């Protein structure tokens, strides 16, 4: 899961980024509204955490521009202003939830999880191929009736493959999806994770679902 955080207060930003990264999320940071808007329009993020008071362009304007472009990325607004009117304006503009500063990390994490769960439920209930299935809502993976434990990176990569069955995914596409911008693109890290994933979801089973496309990347399909 890749999160875009738009927050100009350095302390708050690093508190959120560090905490989410410890929980397995990839987090990109923008420290003003203009940069945040440009990054959000790439639509590669699964969730946007958006401060309202921002330099360059304020958070509500960023939000209305994103929604104007029909982006459906769930948005959690952060603010110190917490009057009922502000909340209503934020929700009317297209925010999915609202969090008033100061907040505890646990509360933020709970909101983030709830938003991602709601969003993935609406996107797709359960993803599957042959006897492999992945439930984005409960974050469970099964193959041949066996529950498979995956790390959060492995889960993110598998979900990406299952949303793109039959499509060849290059190493850099996988990096862009599962790691953040700051990650120094060592593309062989993808091979390492694919090897982990294969060991868990493919090696003990038939048919094999995750295939190497020489010189290009990988594809998930039933041959
Ligand atoms: Ca601010």
mmCIF file of N, CA and C in Angstrom, residues 41 86-87 110 124 128 134 176 185 201 206 216 219:
data_model
loop_
_atom_site.group_PDB
_atom_site.id
_atom_site.type_symbol
_atom_site.label_atom_id
_atom_site.label_comp_id
_atom_site.label_asym_id
_atom_site.label_seq_id
_atom_site.Cartn_x
_atom_site.Cartn_y
_atom_site.Cartn_z
ATOM 1 N N UNK A 41 -2.116 13.626 -8.576
ATOM 2 C CA UNK A 41 -2.712 13.422 -9.891
ATOM 3 C C UNK A 41 -2.086 12.253 -10.647
ATOM 4 N N UNK A 86 -16.258 23.302 9.267
ATOM 5 C CA UNK A 86 -15.065 22.866 8.538
ATOM 6 C C UNK A 86 -15.186 21.408 8.129
ATOM 7 N N UNK A 87 -15.699 20.599 9.054
ATOM 8 C CA UNK A 87 -15.839 19.179 8.735
ATOM 9 C C UNK A 87 -16.796 18.982 7.568
ATOM 10 N N UNK A 110 -5.812 3.578 12.724
ATOM 11 C CA UNK A 110 -7.144 2.968 12.654
ATOM 12 C C UNK A 110 -7.953 3.574 11.502
ATOM 13 N N UNK A 124 -13.108 -4.290 -5.117
ATOM 14 C CA UNK A 124 -13.199 -5.704 -5.459
ATOM 15 C C UNK A 124 -13.282 -6.519 -4.185
ATOM 16 N N UNK A 128 -8.793 -13.509 -7.277
ATOM 17 C CA UNK A 128 -8.345 -14.897 -7.327
ATOM 18 C C UNK A 128 -7.875 -15.304 -8.709
ATOM 19 N N UNK A 134 -6.898 -13.875 -2.731
ATOM 20 C CA UNK A 134 -6.411 -12.823 -1.841
ATOM 21 C C UNK A 134 -7.586 -11.927 -1.505
ATOM 22 N N UNK A 176 7.650 0.829 -8.358
ATOM 23 C CA UNK A 176 6.814 2.025 -8.219
ATOM 24 C C UNK A 176 5.565 1.755 -7.414
ATOM 25 N N UNK A 185 16.217 2.834 -6.395
ATOM 26 C CA UNK A 185 15.718 1.711 -7.181
ATOM 27 C C UNK A 185 16.761 0.629 -7.473
ATOM 28 N N UNK A 201 3.649 -19.110 -2.408
ATOM 29 C CA UNK A 201 2.373 -19.286 -3.111
ATOM 30 C C UNK A 201 2.439 -20.242 -4.300
ATOM 31 N N UNK A 206 0.440 -26.725 -7.830
ATOM 32 C CA UNK A 206 0.300 -26.781 -9.288
ATOM 33 C C UNK A 206 -1.069 -26.252 -9.652
ATOM 34 N N UNK A 216 12.385 -8.902 -19.155
ATOM 35 C CA UNK A 216 11.314 -7.922 -19.026
ATOM 36 C C UNK A 216 10.791 -7.807 -17.602
ATOM 37 N N UNK A 219 4.902 -12.157 -14.999
ATOM 38 C CA UNK A 219 3.470 -12.138 -15.290
ATOM 39 C C UNK A 219 2.786 -13.203 -14.432
#
